[in-house]
Each structure stands twice: as structure tokens, then as C-alpha cells.
Short mmCIF file of C-alpha atoms and ligand atoms in Angstrom, two decimals:
data_model
loop_
_atom_site.label_atom_id
_atom_site.label_comp_id
_atom_site.label_asym_id
_atom_site.label_seq_id
_atom_site.Cartn_x
_atom_site.Cartn_y
_atom_site.Cartn_z
CA MET A 118 53.33 212.39 121.99
CA LYS A 119 49.66 211.63 122.16
CA GLU A 120 49.29 212.71 118.57
CA LYS A 121 52.15 210.44 117.58
CA LEU A 122 50.57 207.50 119.39
CA LYS A 123 47.24 208.14 117.73
CA GLU A 124 48.88 208.31 114.32
CA LEU A 125 50.79 205.05 115.02
CA ARG A 126 47.62 203.26 116.10
CA GLU A 127 45.73 204.35 112.99
CA ARG A 128 48.61 203.47 110.70
CA ALA A 129 48.89 200.00 112.24
CA ILE A 130 45.16 199.34 111.90
CA SER A 131 45.02 200.46 108.29
CA GLN A 132 48.05 198.33 107.39
CA ILE A 133 46.45 195.35 109.07
CA GLU A 134 43.24 195.84 107.17
CA ALA A 135 45.09 196.08 103.87
CA ALA A 136 47.09 192.90 104.55
CA GLN A 137 45.81 189.71 102.85
CA ASP A 138 47.95 186.87 104.15
CA PRO A 139 49.17 185.64 107.53
CA GLU A 140 52.79 186.27 106.60
CA LYS A 141 52.25 189.92 105.96
CA LEU A 142 50.28 190.20 109.20
CA ASN A 143 53.17 188.76 111.13
CA GLU A 144 55.50 191.33 109.62
CA ILE A 145 53.13 194.05 110.79
CA ARG A 146 53.00 192.52 114.30
CA VAL A 147 56.78 192.61 114.56
CA ALA A 148 57.03 196.13 113.22
CA PHE A 149 54.55 197.57 115.72
CA LEU A 150 54.49 195.30 118.74
CA GLY A 151 57.90 193.62 118.59
CA LYS A 152 60.76 194.17 121.02
CA LYS A 153 62.21 196.78 118.74
CA GLY A 154 58.83 197.79 117.40
CA GLU A 155 57.31 201.25 117.13
CA LEU A 156 55.25 200.96 120.31
CA LYS A 157 58.32 200.16 122.42
CA ASN A 158 60.03 203.06 120.75
CA ILE A 159 57.37 205.57 121.60
CA MET A 160 57.37 204.44 125.23
CA LYS A 161 60.96 205.56 125.52
CA GLY A 162 59.59 209.14 125.38
CA MET A 163 57.60 208.60 128.62
CA LYS A 164 60.47 209.79 130.74
CA ASP A 165 59.99 213.28 129.30
CA LEU A 166 56.39 213.44 130.51
CA SER A 167 55.32 214.89 133.78
CA PRO A 168 54.49 212.37 136.52
CA GLU A 169 50.77 213.22 136.21
CA GLU A 170 50.74 212.60 132.49
CA ARG A 171 52.57 209.30 132.64
CA PRO A 172 49.79 206.96 133.86
CA GLN A 173 47.38 208.46 131.39
CA PHE A 174 49.82 207.99 128.53
CA GLY A 175 50.63 204.47 129.75
CA GLN A 176 46.93 203.68 129.59
CA MET A 177 46.75 205.01 126.05
CA VAL A 178 49.67 202.81 125.01
CA ASN A 179 47.96 199.77 126.47
CA ASP A 180 44.75 200.62 124.69
CA ALA A 181 46.60 201.00 121.41
CA ARG A 182 48.38 197.66 121.89
CA GLU A 183 45.12 195.98 122.65
CA ALA A 184 43.37 197.49 119.66
CA ILE A 185 46.21 196.45 117.35
CA GLU A 186 46.31 192.93 118.78
CA ASN A 187 42.57 192.49 118.42
CA ARG A 188 42.59 193.67 114.86
CA LEU A 189 45.54 191.37 114.05
CA GLU A 190 43.65 188.48 115.52
CA GLU A 191 40.45 189.15 113.60
CA VAL A 192 42.07 189.84 110.24
CA GLY A 193 44.44 186.90 110.80
CA ARG A 194 41.62 184.49 111.37
CA ALA A 195 39.84 185.65 108.20
CA ALA A 196 43.07 185.29 106.20
CA GLU A 197 43.62 181.73 107.47
CA LYS A 198 40.09 180.85 106.53
CA ARG A 199 40.48 182.25 103.03
CA LEU A 200 43.74 180.31 102.61
CA MET A 201 42.14 177.06 103.72
CA GLU A 202 39.18 177.52 101.38
CA LYS A 203 41.53 178.15 98.50
CA ARG A 204 43.53 175.00 99.28
CA LEU A 205 40.41 172.85 99.61
CA ALA A 206 39.08 174.13 96.29
CA ALA A 207 42.40 173.28 94.60
CA GLU A 208 42.46 169.77 96.06
CA THR A 209 38.92 168.80 95.22
CA ILE A 210 38.69 165.30 93.75
CA ASP A 211 36.00 164.68 91.23
CA VAL A 212 35.04 161.12 92.00
CA THR A 213 32.81 160.99 88.92
CA LEU A 214 35.80 161.29 86.50
CA PRO A 215 36.64 158.05 84.64
CA GLY A 216 39.70 156.19 86.04
CA ARG A 217 43.05 156.29 84.28
CA GLN A 218 43.71 153.07 82.37
CA THR A 219 47.02 151.34 83.05
CA GLU A 220 48.02 148.99 80.31
CA PRO A 221 48.69 145.48 81.61
CA GLY A 222 51.90 143.75 80.54
CA HIS A 223 51.93 140.93 78.03
CA LEU A 224 53.80 137.67 77.97
CA HIS A 225 56.48 137.58 75.29
CA PRO A 226 55.88 134.95 72.58
CA ASN A 227 59.08 133.24 73.75
CA SER A 228 57.67 133.04 77.29
CA ILE A 229 54.36 131.65 76.08
CA ALA A 230 56.15 129.02 74.01
CA LEU A 231 58.48 128.14 76.88
CA ARG A 232 55.60 127.72 79.33
CA GLU A 233 53.95 125.38 76.90
CA LEU A 234 57.12 123.30 76.41
CA GLU A 235 57.72 123.13 80.14
CA LYS A 236 54.17 122.02 80.75
CA ILE A 237 54.53 119.18 78.26
CA PHE A 238 57.82 117.91 79.67
CA ILE A 239 56.87 118.37 83.30
CA GLY A 240 53.85 116.25 82.44
CA MET A 241 56.24 113.52 81.33
CA GLY A 242 58.14 113.70 84.61
CA TYR A 243 61.02 115.98 83.62
CA GLU A 244 62.58 118.55 85.93
CA VAL A 245 63.45 122.05 84.68
CA VAL A 246 67.07 122.99 85.44
CA ASP A 247 69.32 125.96 84.86
CA GLY A 248 72.96 126.45 83.96
CA PRO A 249 75.40 129.34 83.58
CA GLU A 250 75.43 131.53 80.46
CA ILE A 251 79.10 132.30 81.02
CA GLU A 252 80.66 128.88 80.69
CA TYR A 253 83.95 127.02 80.62
CA ASP A 254 85.21 125.84 77.24
CA TYR A 255 85.26 122.40 78.86
CA TYR A 256 81.47 122.19 79.39
CA ASN A 257 80.56 123.92 76.15
CA PHE A 258 82.91 121.94 73.89
CA GLU A 259 85.46 119.54 75.26
CA ALA A 260 83.19 117.37 77.42
CA LEU A 261 80.70 117.29 74.56
CA ASN A 262 83.21 115.55 72.34
CA ILE A 263 83.96 118.67 70.35
CA PRO A 264 87.69 118.60 69.67
CA ASP A 265 89.83 121.68 69.37
CA ASN A 266 89.85 121.69 65.58
CA HIS A 267 86.06 121.47 65.24
CA PRO A 268 84.51 124.27 63.13
CA ALA A 269 82.01 125.10 65.90
CA LYS A 270 84.98 126.19 67.98
CA ASP A 271 86.03 128.70 65.39
CA GLU A 272 86.24 132.16 66.93
CA GLN A 273 83.80 133.37 64.28
CA ASP A 274 80.97 131.54 66.03
CA THR A 275 81.96 131.79 69.66
CA PHE A 276 82.26 134.81 71.91
CA TYR A 277 85.36 134.07 73.97
CA ILE A 278 86.07 135.85 77.24
CA ASN A 279 89.50 134.27 77.52
CA ASP A 280 91.15 130.94 76.54
CA LYS A 281 89.02 128.93 78.90
CA ILE A 282 85.84 130.96 79.37
CA LEU A 283 83.18 131.86 76.82
CA LEU A 284 79.52 132.71 76.37
CA ARG A 285 77.88 129.32 75.90
CA THR A 286 76.95 128.59 72.30
CA GLN A 287 74.56 125.77 73.25
CA THR A 288 72.60 124.64 76.29
CA SER A 289 74.15 121.19 75.84
CA SER A 290 76.70 122.38 78.43
CA VAL A 291 73.98 121.85 81.07
CA GLN A 292 73.87 118.14 80.13
CA ILE A 293 77.45 117.73 81.34
CA ARG A 294 76.85 119.68 84.54
CA MET A 295 73.85 117.47 85.35
CA MET A 296 75.65 114.22 84.53
CA GLU A 297 78.63 115.20 86.66
CA GLN A 298 76.37 115.53 89.69
CA GLY A 299 75.86 111.78 89.37
CA ARG A 300 72.23 111.70 90.55
CA LEU A 301 70.80 109.03 88.24
CA PRO A 302 68.46 108.56 86.51
CA ILE A 303 68.23 112.00 84.87
CA ARG A 304 65.18 113.40 83.17
CA MET A 305 65.60 117.11 82.61
CA ILE A 306 65.04 120.05 80.34
CA ALA A 307 67.31 123.10 80.52
CA PRO A 308 65.90 126.22 78.84
CA GLY A 309 68.25 129.13 78.41
CA ARG A 310 69.99 131.79 76.41
CA VAL A 311 72.86 130.99 74.08
CA PHE A 312 75.24 133.23 72.17
CA ARG A 313 76.83 133.09 68.75
CA SER A 314 78.75 135.66 66.83
CA ASP A 315 76.12 135.99 64.09
CA GLU A 316 74.91 138.97 62.10
CA VAL A 317 71.31 139.95 62.80
CA ASP A 318 68.79 139.14 60.08
CA ALA A 319 65.28 137.64 59.79
CA THR A 320 66.47 134.22 60.97
CA HIS A 321 69.65 134.97 62.98
CA SER A 322 70.54 136.73 66.18
CA PRO A 323 73.73 136.76 68.28
CA SER A 324 71.62 135.71 71.25
CA PHE A 325 68.73 133.28 71.20
CA HIS A 326 67.24 130.50 73.32
CA GLN A 327 67.37 126.73 73.33
CA VAL A 328 65.53 124.17 75.40
CA GLU A 329 67.90 121.29 76.01
CA GLY A 330 66.64 117.85 76.98
CA LEU A 331 68.52 114.96 78.55
CA VAL A 332 67.38 111.58 79.77
CA ILE A 333 69.80 109.04 81.28
CA ASP A 334 68.69 105.70 82.60
CA LYS A 335 69.33 101.99 82.29
CA GLY A 336 68.26 100.37 79.05
CA LEU A 337 67.19 103.45 77.09
CA THR A 338 67.15 103.03 73.29
CA LEU A 339 66.40 105.04 70.19
CA ALA A 340 62.78 103.89 70.56
CA ASP A 341 62.53 105.88 73.81
CA LEU A 342 63.87 108.96 72.08
CA LYS A 343 61.46 108.62 69.17
CA GLY A 344 58.46 107.89 71.37
CA THR A 345 59.20 110.86 73.63
CA LEU A 346 59.68 113.36 70.84
CA ASP A 347 56.67 112.07 68.92
CA THR A 348 54.50 112.57 72.00
CA PHE A 349 55.98 116.04 72.48
CA ALA A 350 55.28 117.07 68.84
CA LYS A 351 51.69 115.86 69.02
CA GLU A 352 51.06 117.76 72.25
CA LEU A 353 52.60 120.94 70.89
CA PHE A 354 51.23 120.99 67.32
CA GLY A 355 48.18 118.72 67.52
CA GLU A 356 47.28 115.03 67.58
CA GLU A 357 47.45 114.64 63.79
CA THR A 358 51.10 115.75 63.64
CA LYS A 359 53.59 113.28 62.12
CA VAL A 360 57.30 113.26 62.82
CA LYS A 361 60.27 112.26 60.67
CA PHE A 362 63.85 111.67 61.76
CA ARG A 363 66.65 112.48 59.33
CA PRO A 364 70.17 111.22 60.08
CA HIS A 365 72.52 114.01 61.05
CA HIS A 366 75.79 114.53 62.84
CA PHE A 367 76.41 115.99 66.27
CA PRO A 368 79.70 115.24 68.01
CA PHE A 369 78.06 114.38 71.34
CA THR A 370 75.38 111.97 70.09
CA GLU A 371 75.57 108.73 68.18
CA PRO A 372 73.44 108.15 66.25
CA SER A 373 72.22 111.72 65.70
CA ALA A 374 69.18 113.03 63.92
CA GLU A 375 67.15 116.09 63.09
CA MET A 376 63.44 115.84 63.61
CA ASP A 377 60.85 117.33 61.26
CA VAL A 378 57.14 117.70 61.96
CA SER A 379 54.46 117.58 59.31
CA CYS A 380 53.45 121.12 58.44
CA PHE A 381 50.64 122.08 60.80
CA LYS A 382 49.38 124.63 58.25
CA CYS A 383 48.83 122.39 55.24
CA GLY A 384 49.00 119.00 56.95
CA GLY A 385 51.94 117.94 54.76
CA LYS A 386 50.71 118.80 51.28
CA GLY A 387 53.18 121.67 50.91
CA CYS A 388 52.43 125.39 51.32
CA ARG A 389 54.07 128.78 51.60
CA PHE A 390 54.60 128.12 55.29
CA CYS A 391 56.68 124.95 54.88
CA LYS A 392 58.18 126.28 51.65
CA GLY A 393 56.43 123.55 49.70
CA GLU A 394 58.16 120.80 51.68
CA GLY A 395 55.27 119.56 53.77
CA TRP A 396 57.76 119.20 56.67
CA ILE A 397 59.29 121.65 59.13
CA GLU A 398 62.51 121.00 61.04
CA ILE A 399 62.16 121.67 64.74
CA LEU A 400 64.95 120.01 66.68
CA GLY A 401 68.26 118.12 66.83
CA CYS A 402 68.59 114.95 68.87
CA GLY A 403 70.47 111.69 69.36
CA MET A 404 71.64 108.96 71.70
CA VAL A 405 74.26 110.32 74.12
CA HIS A 406 77.73 109.32 72.87
CA PRO A 407 79.34 106.69 75.14
CA HIS A 408 82.49 108.80 75.32
CA VAL A 409 80.47 111.75 76.61
CA LEU A 410 78.93 109.55 79.32
CA GLU A 411 82.34 108.27 80.26
CA MET A 412 83.90 111.73 80.51
CA ALA A 413 81.05 112.79 82.83
CA GLY A 414 81.69 109.77 85.07
CA ILE A 415 78.80 107.55 83.94
CA ASP A 416 79.44 103.94 82.92
CA PRO A 417 78.16 103.52 79.34
CA LYS A 418 77.90 99.76 79.84
CA GLU A 419 75.35 100.33 82.57
CA TYR A 420 73.57 103.49 81.45
CA SER A 421 72.44 104.98 78.17
CA GLY A 422 70.55 108.12 77.30
CA PHE A 423 69.17 110.46 74.74
CA ALA A 424 69.32 114.20 74.27
CA PHE A 425 67.63 116.84 72.20
CA SER A 426 67.58 120.56 71.69
CA ILE A 427 64.65 122.71 70.63
CA GLY A 428 65.14 126.24 69.28
CA LEU A 429 62.69 128.28 71.36
CA GLU A 430 62.44 131.20 68.92
CA ARG A 431 61.79 128.74 66.13
CA ILE A 432 58.79 127.34 68.02
CA ALA A 433 57.48 130.83 68.83
CA LEU A 434 57.86 131.98 65.22
CA LEU A 435 56.13 128.88 63.91
CA LYS A 436 53.31 128.88 66.38
CA TYR A 437 52.48 132.54 65.91
CA GLU A 438 53.37 132.73 62.21
CA ILE A 439 55.87 135.49 62.75
CA ASP A 440 58.17 135.82 59.74
CA ASP A 441 60.98 137.92 61.16
CA MET A 442 62.94 136.92 64.27
CA ARG A 443 63.96 140.53 64.90
CA LEU A 444 60.39 141.28 66.02
CA LEU A 445 60.99 139.04 69.02
CA TYR A 446 63.85 141.20 70.28
CA GLU A 447 62.49 144.68 69.63
CA ASN A 448 59.88 144.41 72.40
CA ASP A 449 57.50 146.82 70.75
CA SER A 450 54.43 146.59 72.95
CA ARG A 451 52.13 146.98 69.90
CA PHE A 452 53.64 143.74 68.62
CA LEU A 453 53.78 141.90 71.95
CA LYS A 454 50.20 142.57 72.92
CA GLN A 455 48.90 140.56 69.98
CA PHE A 456 49.78 137.26 71.61
N1 LIG B 549 73.61 121.71 70.79
C1 LIG B 549 73.25 121.54 69.40
C2 LIG B 549 73.36 122.87 68.69
O1 LIG B 549 73.24 123.88 69.31
C3 LIG B 549 71.86 121.01 69.26
C4 LIG B 549 71.70 119.60 69.77
C5 LIG B 549 71.64 118.55 68.91
C6 LIG B 549 71.54 119.33 71.09
C7 LIG B 549 71.49 117.25 69.32
C8 LIG B 549 71.35 118.03 71.56
C9 LIG B 549 71.34 117.00 70.65
O2 LIG B 549 71.20 117.74 72.82
O3 LIG B 549 71.14 115.74 71.08
O4 LIG B 549 73.52 122.89 67.50
#
């Protein structure tokens, strides 16, 4: 028995010394000192010893336990230390390394153009309002004096959701919503997305943006419209800019016009940019049709107004000399970061 105990003690110590990590040491602890461990097992043989031998053997068992425990403790502490050193080495931060660059975002050319337009109109006392992109046929067409047989209502141009609901084809719908609220006078711009069933090419997209304008007050005339839009054009394209109004037709304005600005590249002489014309078309406008006022609950004998609509992409393309509208929708950061 004594031999067995000696052998057990030596085996435990040599296993402990060979062990590298705390986990392995714990396994050894259980195997030798645990409730069902080897030391408990050997003590079962004590009953076969003579009464004189028992205390002596008991003492030997205690000594062995103590020796094993001490060794476990010492080797365990060293293993923990090694582990900690390894972890610290792995987590070292080299504060002298250069920082990682994060690339800042860029404003989209549309956003830059819109901010500029908003700034100009806010400066003239306009409020910026919003309207729904999913709209009733009534606000998009009917209330704007666009009868059922009008070509703009053709299904080829309009995305219909059902008979009465569609994706708005123009921000002019917001004019009606504002007039219906009846808070007069009105001086607003309504920027937003519009939708038309168009094929994509360099100048077309099924979804683009307009900035609608509407002013309603007592005694407004065509002179107010012209003065406002002239001021706007000069602020946007420069003091030397000239404007020209060409008669046009829109169902919801009478009279209606399209406005051209003198080419800000060549000053009006004619160049590649203005296709030799000297003029560039930038918006549609007109005096609000009395019937439209009436339908929205405003008395045309008392109030008059003017409206206009600027193509936002058109402004962005012109200002930044971008020749393909598709670039505005691809959102390639190499393109966007140039502006
Ligand atoms: N809504 C028209 C369109 O999308 C543009 C337009 C023209 C709007 C004249 C106006 C306006 O407010 O007065 O073609």
C-alpha cells in the first residue's frame, strides 16, 4: 500500500509538471483529489491495515494530498501568468500606427441644387412644403384642369395604382392641396419626386424631381411672375443672366409660358452647351387659371396667382455640366465626390 501511495504521489506530481494550462491542471486535480479520485480510492484499503499501521498511513495520505495540492497551486499560478502574458501581447495597441481613414459622404448634385433653390426662394419669403408622391387622380389631373381625354392622362405616361390613385406625374398636385387649405395669401415652393412611365436615356428617367412654385394673393399680375423669376434666374446663374418668356400651353395656367435663360457658358452668343441657341429652357410657368382657383375654393375675382415648375435634375445637370442624367441615379461615389 505504501508503495502504491508513493507511486500515485509521484505520478500526480509528474503529470502536474507536464501540464501547461489551467484546464488540464483541473482535470488532474479531479482525477487524484476528487471525490472519486485515486487518493480516495487508496484510502478504502485502510481497513485492511493493522490498527498500528493506520495512523501512519493516514499521515502519509495527508502528506501526499498536501504535496499534490501545493504543486497544483504553484504550477497553476505559473500557467495563469503565462496565459495573461500571451493575451496582453496579442492585444497590444500600437498607438503610433496611422489612423484608418473613413471617407466622408458627399451631397448629391440634386441636393446641392435644391439647397440653392430653397435658399433663393426662402430669401423671397416663400415656405417650403411637401405633398404625397402617391396621389389621387383628382389632385394630379382633374383639379388642375386636365380633362379625362388629355394626352398627359394617357396610361403610357402615368403609373396608375387603380382608377383613382396614381404616382404623381407633377408636383403641381401640391398647389391644389395648399389652395384647398384656404390659408391665404400663399407663397410656397414644393420640391419633390415625380414619376412618368418613360424609358431611361441621357435625358429621361421614370422618376425625377420638380420644384413647384405657387403664389396666390390679391392683385398679382404677370409682372409679378416675371419679376420673381427674373430675380431667381439672376441669383442662380449670375447677375448678367437674361430671361425670355415664350408662350406655351399648360391646362392649369392662363396665360402660360416657358422661360429660357441666356446661356451662362457663352453669354448668349451660342455654343456647344446651348446647342448654338444662346438660350436654355429652365422652367414652365403661368398665371393660375381662374377655373383652377375656383375648384380649389378661391374666388378668382378677389385673388389671382402665378405658378411655376423647375426641373431639379435639369438645374443640376446645367450647373455642373453633366451630360448624362443617368449619372445622377447611379450614385457612384467616384462621381458624387466631385461636387
Ligand atoms: N406641371 C408641369 C409639368 O410637369 C409644369 C408646370 C408648368 C408647372 C407651368 C407649373 C406651371 O406650375 O405653372 O409639365
